[in-house]
Amino acid sequence: MSRGSGKGPSLKDKLDGNELDLSLCNLNEVPVRELAALPKATVLDLSCNNLISLPSDFCSLMHLVKLDLSKNRLQQLPLDFGRLVNLQHLDLLNNRLVTLPVSFAQLKNLKWLDLKDNPLDPVLAKVAGDCLDEKQCKQAAVKVLQHMKAIQSEQDRQRQRKLQAEREMEKKREAEQRAKEAQERELRKREKAEEKERRRREYDAQKAAKQEVEKKTKKEAMQTRKPASSSRAPQPPRHKHSWSRSVLRVLLFALLCVLCALAACKLTELQHQPLCISVNTLYEDVIAALQNHKTLQNMLQQNSQQ
């Protein structure tokens, strides 16, 4: 194993049962990959090296039960250090730690803890105590776990309050967004109704104008037809013609009746009846008168010629 890296083929040679001693090796970093390949090494001694920090994958060594990191230069532990849930004994003597990660509260099996000679936060230093003997170191483990659990609980509460505040803020933003959208919908609805009302008024106005034009056109047409009808000659009443035709038909019918009566009185046995004698006498008088009238006309014609 080369100094300064902690890597080399001799890592297994240092394994004694379940104990692996890498102390005083002048390590600047932890050989995590090689350690992960040795799950039997539940007791690991990394004391008296030059470690300033531990890599995050160091917390994957969950098989560790006892860990000695004393007399290094560690300024902090990985945030997920609490993953080492099987850890029972932890020695952090003489490092440069000020605080512990909140996940430290998850080390439920921790029974022994030494934090002496670290520039700890005053509250944490008071909780940890001096750890001058076995009893004090066991009490330190219990008290520090309780303290870190309280811090974790408080942080969880703060986180919950923050999440609750964020949820409420999100709900408030959603409510404001919904109110804004509702207001925009109402505005669009009102604008649509106003536009519809404007179009309806325009339609009514156009319809009224059209009706007015039609009315005016009709009135002008009536005024144009009136003089033309008055200029035509008055037609004779139709009832005069019908009356004349009726009189003519009556006269014709009477003449027909007279002719029929005359024929009956001349040609039938009724000629010896008194009525027929009168009719025949009247007929002969009329014929004589017509002949005299014709004779008179001839005489007048002759006189005029002379």
Tab-separated table of C-alpha atoms in Angstrom:
chain	number	residue	atom	x	y	z
A	1	MET	CA	0.000	0.000	0.000
A	2	SER	CA	1.555	3.289	-1.057
A	3	ARG	CA	1.691	6.145	1.383
A	4	GLY	CA	-0.534	9.130	0.738
A	5	SER	CA	-3.123	7.196	-1.276
A	6	GLY	CA	-3.998	4.232	0.890
A	7	LYS	CA	-4.220	2.063	-2.224
A	8	GLY	CA	-2.170	-1.041	-2.940
A	9	PRO	CA	-2.179	-4.806	-3.120
A	10	SER	CA	-1.189	-5.125	0.589
A	11	LEU	CA	-4.584	-3.849	1.933
A	12	LYS	CA	-5.791	-7.393	2.659
A	13	ASP	CA	-2.539	-8.120	4.445
A	14	LYS	CA	-3.495	-5.598	7.105
A	15	LEU	CA	-6.823	-7.341	7.812
A	16	ASP	CA	-6.734	-9.158	11.106
A	17	GLY	CA	-9.974	-11.054	11.519
A	18	ASN	CA	-12.592	-8.313	11.335
A	19	GLU	CA	-10.148	-5.503	12.171
A	20	LEU	CA	-8.376	-3.392	9.570
A	21	ASP	CA	-5.708	-1.037	10.874
A	22	LEU	CA	-4.809	1.821	8.526
A	23	SER	CA	-3.562	4.196	11.197
A	24	LEU	CA	-0.281	6.079	10.864
A	25	CYS	CA	-0.231	5.512	7.104
A	26	ASN	CA	-0.021	9.181	6.201
A	27	LEU	CA	-3.290	8.890	4.259
A	28	ASN	CA	-4.698	11.939	2.472
A	29	GLU	CA	-7.792	10.070	1.278
A	30	VAL	CA	-9.688	6.940	2.198
A	31	PRO	CA	-9.439	3.882	-0.165
A	32	VAL	CA	-13.228	3.423	-0.256
A	33	ARG	CA	-13.309	1.001	-3.205
A	34	GLU	CA	-10.821	-1.396	-1.573
A	35	LEU	CA	-12.633	-1.123	1.758
A	36	ALA	CA	-15.952	-1.925	0.098
A	37	ALA	CA	-14.353	-5.123	-1.215
A	38	LEU	CA	-13.647	-6.181	2.396
A	39	PRO	CA	-17.084	-6.453	4.026
A	40	LYS	CA	-15.566	-8.538	6.833
A	41	ALA	CA	-13.605	-5.515	8.032
A	42	THR	CA	-16.253	-4.222	10.471
A	43	VAL	CA	-13.602	-2.499	12.649
A	44	LEU	CA	-11.655	0.216	10.813
A	45	ASP	CA	-8.844	2.328	12.290
A	46	LEU	CA	-7.991	5.448	10.260
A	47	SER	CA	-6.474	7.434	13.137
A	48	CYS	CA	-3.329	9.532	12.931
A	49	ASN	CA	-3.511	10.338	9.210
A	50	ASN	CA	-3.842	13.520	7.136
A	51	LEU	CA	-7.544	13.218	6.269
A	52	ILE	CA	-9.225	16.598	5.733
A	53	SER	CA	-12.572	15.178	4.532
A	54	LEU	CA	-14.321	11.912	3.765
A	55	PRO	CA	-15.698	11.203	0.293
A	56	SER	CA	-19.488	10.858	-0.035
A	57	ASP	CA	-19.164	7.199	-1.075
A	58	PHE	CA	-17.522	6.481	2.282
A	59	CYS	CA	-21.082	6.286	3.653
A	60	SER	CA	-21.658	3.165	1.520
A	61	LEU	CA	-19.459	1.180	3.967
A	62	MET	CA	-22.538	0.187	5.922
A	63	HIS	CA	-20.827	-2.922	7.317
A	64	LEU	CA	-18.690	-0.798	9.678
A	65	VAL	CA	-19.399	-1.314	13.381
A	66	LYS	CA	-16.398	0.486	14.922
A	67	LEU	CA	-14.673	3.469	13.311
A	68	ASP	CA	-11.683	5.398	14.584
A	69	LEU	CA	-11.057	8.745	12.859
A	70	SER	CA	-9.217	10.410	15.718
A	71	LYS	CA	-6.215	12.697	15.219
A	72	ASN	CA	-6.912	13.725	11.662
A	73	ARG	CA	-7.806	17.132	10.257
A	74	LEU	CA	-11.475	16.520	9.430
A	75	GLN	CA	-13.446	19.748	9.129
A	76	GLN	CA	-16.783	18.110	8.435
A	77	LEU	CA	-18.472	14.759	7.893
A	78	PRO	CA	-20.463	13.794	4.764
A	79	LEU	CA	-24.076	14.953	4.801
A	80	ASP	CA	-25.352	11.355	4.546
A	81	PHE	CA	-23.066	10.057	7.303
A	82	GLY	CA	-26.199	8.647	8.960
A	83	ARG	CA	-26.266	5.828	6.377
A	84	LEU	CA	-23.719	3.996	8.549
A	85	VAL	CA	-26.639	2.592	10.556
A	86	ASN	CA	-24.630	-0.335	11.991
A	87	LEU	CA	-22.030	1.929	13.568
A	88	GLN	CA	-21.760	1.427	17.365
A	89	HIS	CA	-18.391	2.988	18.234
A	90	LEU	CA	-17.147	6.285	16.754
A	91	ASP	CA	-13.991	8.099	17.758
A	92	LEU	CA	-13.615	11.649	16.415
A	93	LEU	CA	-11.059	12.890	18.935
A	94	ASN	CA	-8.793	15.765	17.979
A	95	ASN	CA	-10.193	16.892	14.619
A	96	ARG	CA	-11.493	20.255	13.379
A	97	LEU	CA	-15.220	19.573	13.539
A	98	VAL	CA	-17.602	22.411	14.424
A	99	THR	CA	-20.949	20.724	13.731
A	100	LEU	CA	-22.319	17.323	12.814
A	101	PRO	CA	-24.587	16.538	9.849
A	102	VAL	CA	-28.289	16.247	10.675
A	103	SER	CA	-28.270	12.684	9.351
A	104	PHE	CA	-26.123	11.825	12.374
A	105	ALA	CA	-29.464	11.320	14.169
A	106	GLN	CA	-30.025	8.155	12.109
A	107	LEU	CA	-27.145	6.305	13.830
A	108	LYS	CA	-29.640	4.481	16.050
A	109	ASN	CA	-27.111	1.792	17.077
A	110	LEU	CA	-24.412	4.247	18.235
A	111	LYS	CA	-23.346	3.418	21.804
A	112	TRP	CA	-19.982	5.206	22.162
A	113	LEU	CA	-18.849	8.630	20.952
A	114	ASP	CA	-15.797	10.821	21.570
A	115	LEU	CA	-15.834	14.438	20.304
A	116	LYS	CA	-13.114	15.897	22.552
A	117	ASP	CA	-10.577	18.383	21.213
A	118	ASN	CA	-12.785	19.698	18.397
A	119	PRO	CA	-13.825	23.364	17.985
A	120	LEU	CA	-17.459	22.351	18.465
A	121	ASP	CA	-20.402	24.680	18.522
A	122	PRO	CA	-20.943	25.619	22.198
A	123	VAL	CA	-24.365	23.985	22.347
A	124	LEU	CA	-23.085	20.756	20.784
A	125	ALA	CA	-19.954	20.811	23.023
A	126	LYS	CA	-22.118	21.120	26.131
A	127	VAL	CA	-24.318	18.226	24.989
A	128	ALA	CA	-21.335	15.982	24.166
A	129	GLY	CA	-19.551	16.538	27.503
A	130	ASP	CA	-15.958	15.607	28.249
A	131	CYS	CA	-15.938	11.858	27.448
A	132	LEU	CA	-13.159	11.193	29.958
A	133	ASP	CA	-14.195	7.619	30.642
A	134	GLU	CA	-16.311	4.829	29.210
A	135	LYS	CA	-19.467	5.999	30.944
A	136	GLN	CA	-19.158	9.583	29.748
A	137	CYS	CA	-18.470	8.453	26.180
A	138	LYS	CA	-21.606	6.279	26.259
A	139	GLN	CA	-23.620	9.182	27.648
A	140	ALA	CA	-22.164	11.419	24.954
A	141	ALA	CA	-23.457	9.017	22.293
A	142	VAL	CA	-26.972	9.036	23.796
A	143	LYS	CA	-27.125	12.789	24.372
A	144	VAL	CA	-25.669	13.724	20.993
A	145	LEU	CA	-28.133	11.413	19.229
A	146	GLN	CA	-31.022	12.997	21.145
A	147	HIS	CA	-29.717	16.468	20.323
A	148	MET	CA	-29.312	15.661	16.642
A	149	LYS	CA	-32.780	14.067	16.547
A	150	ALA	CA	-34.203	17.275	18.032
A	151	ILE	CA	-32.389	19.297	15.391
A	152	GLN	CA	-33.632	16.919	12.708
A	153	SER	CA	-37.195	17.187	14.018
A	154	GLU	CA	-36.963	20.958	14.057
A	155	GLN	CA	-35.570	20.994	10.551
A	156	ASP	CA	-38.330	18.622	9.461
A	157	ARG	CA	-40.890	20.966	11.002
A	158	GLN	CA	-39.283	23.920	9.308
A	159	ARG	CA	-39.244	21.998	6.067
A	160	GLN	CA	-42.901	21.111	6.536
A	161	ARG	CA	-43.740	24.713	7.331
A	162	LYS	CA	-41.813	25.805	4.272
A	163	LEU	CA	-43.574	23.219	2.128
A	164	GLN	CA	-46.911	24.265	3.622
A	165	ALA	CA	-46.115	27.903	2.946
A	166	GLU	CA	-45.105	27.022	-0.611
A	167	ARG	CA	-48.321	25.019	-1.070
A	168	GLU	CA	-50.389	27.885	0.289
A	169	MET	CA	-48.503	30.295	-1.933
A	170	GLU	CA	-49.087	27.976	-4.880
A	171	LYS	CA	-52.780	27.719	-3.993
A	172	LYS	CA	-52.925	31.485	-3.711
A	173	ARG	CA	-51.260	31.866	-7.107
A	174	GLU	CA	-53.641	29.290	-8.583
A	175	ALA	CA	-56.620	31.084	-7.017
A	176	GLU	CA	-55.369	34.401	-8.381
A	177	GLN	CA	-54.823	32.788	-11.770
A	178	ARG	CA	-58.322	31.305	-11.721
A	179	ALA	CA	-59.770	34.669	-10.678
A	180	LYS	CA	-57.813	36.359	-13.460
A	181	GLU	CA	-58.991	33.795	-16.003
A	182	ALA	CA	-62.589	34.155	-14.774
A	183	GLN	CA	-62.299	37.929	-15.075
A	184	GLU	CA	-60.889	37.591	-18.586
A	185	ARG	CA	-63.697	35.194	-19.527
A	186	GLU	CA	-66.269	37.628	-18.125
A	187	LEU	CA	-64.636	40.473	-20.045
A	188	ARG	CA	-64.650	38.443	-23.271
A	189	LYS	CA	-68.277	37.477	-22.638
A	190	ARG	CA	-69.250	41.117	-22.083
A	191	GLU	CA	-67.353	42.231	-25.195
A	192	LYS	CA	-69.046	39.476	-27.189
A	193	ALA	CA	-72.478	40.558	-25.917
A	194	GLU	CA	-71.719	44.200	-26.768
A	195	GLU	CA	-70.543	43.205	-30.227
A	196	LYS	CA	-73.698	41.149	-30.746
A	197	GLU	CA	-75.866	44.073	-29.593
A	198	ARG	CA	-73.999	46.440	-31.954
A	199	ARG	CA	-74.494	44.075	-34.879
A	200	ARG	CA	-78.179	43.699	-33.987
A	201	ARG	CA	-78.629	47.483	-33.994
A	202	GLU	CA	-76.868	47.737	-37.339
A	203	TYR	CA	-79.134	45.001	-38.715
A	204	ASP	CA	-82.269	46.768	-37.445
A	205	ALA	CA	-81.064	50.074	-38.884
A	206	GLN	CA	-80.342	48.492	-42.269
A	207	LYS	CA	-83.716	46.766	-42.263
A	208	ALA	CA	-85.530	50.020	-41.380
A	209	ALA	CA	-83.622	51.890	-44.105
A	210	LYS	CA	-84.492	49.203	-46.621
A	211	GLN	CA	-88.173	49.347	-45.669
A	212	GLU	CA	-88.110	53.144	-45.942
A	213	VAL	CA	-86.587	52.933	-49.437
A	214	GLU	CA	-89.180	50.356	-50.511
A	215	LYS	CA	-91.972	52.498	-49.099
A	216	LYS	CA	-90.674	55.583	-50.912
A	217	THR	CA	-90.262	53.645	-54.179
A	218	LYS	CA	-93.801	52.285	-53.924
A	219	LYS	CA	-95.191	55.751	-53.244
A	220	GLU	CA	-93.362	57.188	-56.271
A	221	ALA	CA	-94.641	54.345	-58.448
A	222	MET	CA	-98.237	55.016	-57.350
A	223	GLN	CA	-97.840	58.725	-58.072
A	224	THR	CA	-96.468	57.871	-61.534
A	225	ARG	CA	-99.421	55.590	-62.439
A	226	LYS	CA	-102.123	58.091	-61.298
A	227	PRO	CA	-101.766	60.687	-64.124
A	228	ALA	CA	-101.601	57.992	-66.765
A	229	SER	CA	-104.866	56.493	-65.643
A	230	SER	CA	-106.564	59.897	-65.471
A	231	SER	CA	-105.470	60.836	-69.032
A	232	ARG	CA	-107.289	57.939	-70.642
A	233	ALA	CA	-110.744	58.620	-72.228
A	234	PRO	CA	-113.672	57.597	-70.090
A	235	GLN	CA	-115.136	54.320	-71.169
A	236	PRO	CA	-118.897	54.099	-71.579
A	237	PRO	CA	-120.573	52.146	-68.937
A	238	ARG	CA	-120.837	48.504	-69.777
A	239	HIS	CA	-124.437	48.252	-68.491
A	240	LYS	CA	-125.774	50.383	-71.409
A	241	HIS	CA	-124.678	47.800	-73.957
A	242	SER	CA	-126.202	45.006	-71.987
A	243	TRP	CA	-129.544	46.945	-71.729
A	244	SER	CA	-129.669	47.594	-75.485
A	245	ARG	CA	-129.026	43.960	-76.265
A	246	SER	CA	-131.781	42.955	-73.866
A	247	VAL	CA	-134.294	45.313	-75.576
A	248	LEU	CA	-133.265	44.000	-78.990
A	249	ARG	CA	-133.756	40.419	-77.882
A	250	VAL	CA	-137.238	41.303	-76.548
A	251	LEU	CA	-138.202	42.970	-79.840
A	252	LEU	CA	-136.968	40.031	-81.843
A	253	PHE	CA	-138.866	37.646	-79.631
A	254	ALA	CA	-142.062	39.761	-80.018
A	255	LEU	CA	-141.621	39.852	-83.798
A	256	LEU	CA	-141.150	36.099	-83.832
A	257	CYS	CA	-144.327	35.691	-81.809
A	258	VAL	CA	-146.264	37.953	-84.224
A	259	LEU	CA	-144.999	36.009	-87.232
A	260	CYS	CA	-145.936	32.721	-85.583
A	261	ALA	CA	-149.445	34.069	-84.781
A	262	LEU	CA	-149.877	35.418	-88.298
A	263	ALA	CA	-148.806	32.107	-89.820
A	264	ALA	CA	-151.226	30.253	-87.571
A	265	CYS	CA	-154.095	32.578	-88.513
A	266	LYS	CA	-153.329	32.336	-92.272
A	267	LEU	CA	-152.567	28.687	-92.731
A	268	THR	CA	-154.554	26.823	-90.091
A	269	GLU	CA	-158.220	26.349	-89.290
A	270	LEU	CA	-157.920	29.161	-86.708
A	271	GLN	CA	-158.312	31.751	-89.478
A	272	HIS	CA	-162.129	31.801	-88.926
A	273	GLN	CA	-161.748	32.570	-85.280
A	274	PRO	CA	-162.506	36.137	-84.211
A	275	LEU	CA	-158.961	36.746	-83.002
A	276	CYS	CA	-157.438	35.488	-86.202
A	277	ILE	CA	-159.961	37.524	-88.287
A	278	SER	CA	-158.740	40.648	-86.459
A	279	VAL	CA	-155.106	39.661	-86.974
A	280	ASN	CA	-155.646	39.006	-90.676
A	281	THR	CA	-157.485	42.309	-91.096
A	282	LEU	CA	-154.632	44.145	-89.342
A	283	TYR	CA	-152.081	42.374	-91.514
A	284	GLU	CA	-153.849	43.373	-94.692
A	285	ASP	CA	-154.112	47.003	-93.522
A	286	VAL	CA	-150.385	47.078	-92.791
A	287	ILE	CA	-149.568	45.634	-96.207
A	288	ALA	CA	-151.797	48.184	-97.907
A	289	ALA	CA	-150.201	51.004	-95.983
A	290	LEU	CA	-146.729	49.829	-96.936
A	291	GLN	CA	-147.745	49.631	-100.564
A	292	ASN	CA	-149.209	53.110	-100.459
A	293	HIS	CA	-146.052	54.311	-98.836
A	294	LYS	CA	-144.012	52.713	-101.622
A	295	THR	CA	-146.237	54.266	-104.253
A	296	LEU	CA	-145.818	57.649	-102.621
A	297	GLN	CA	-142.078	57.228	-102.651
A	298	ASN	CA	-142.120	56.398	-106.347
A	299	MET	CA	-144.226	59.463	-107.081
A	300	LEU	CA	-141.953	61.714	-105.158
A	301	GLN	CA	-138.944	60.230	-106.893
A	302	GLN	CA	-140.484	60.868	-110.303
A	303	ASN	CA	-141.370	64.453	-109.396
A	304	SER	CA	-137.884	65.120	-108.293
A	305	GLN	CA	-136.489	63.771	-111.522
A	306	GLN	CA	-138.777	66.065	-113.567
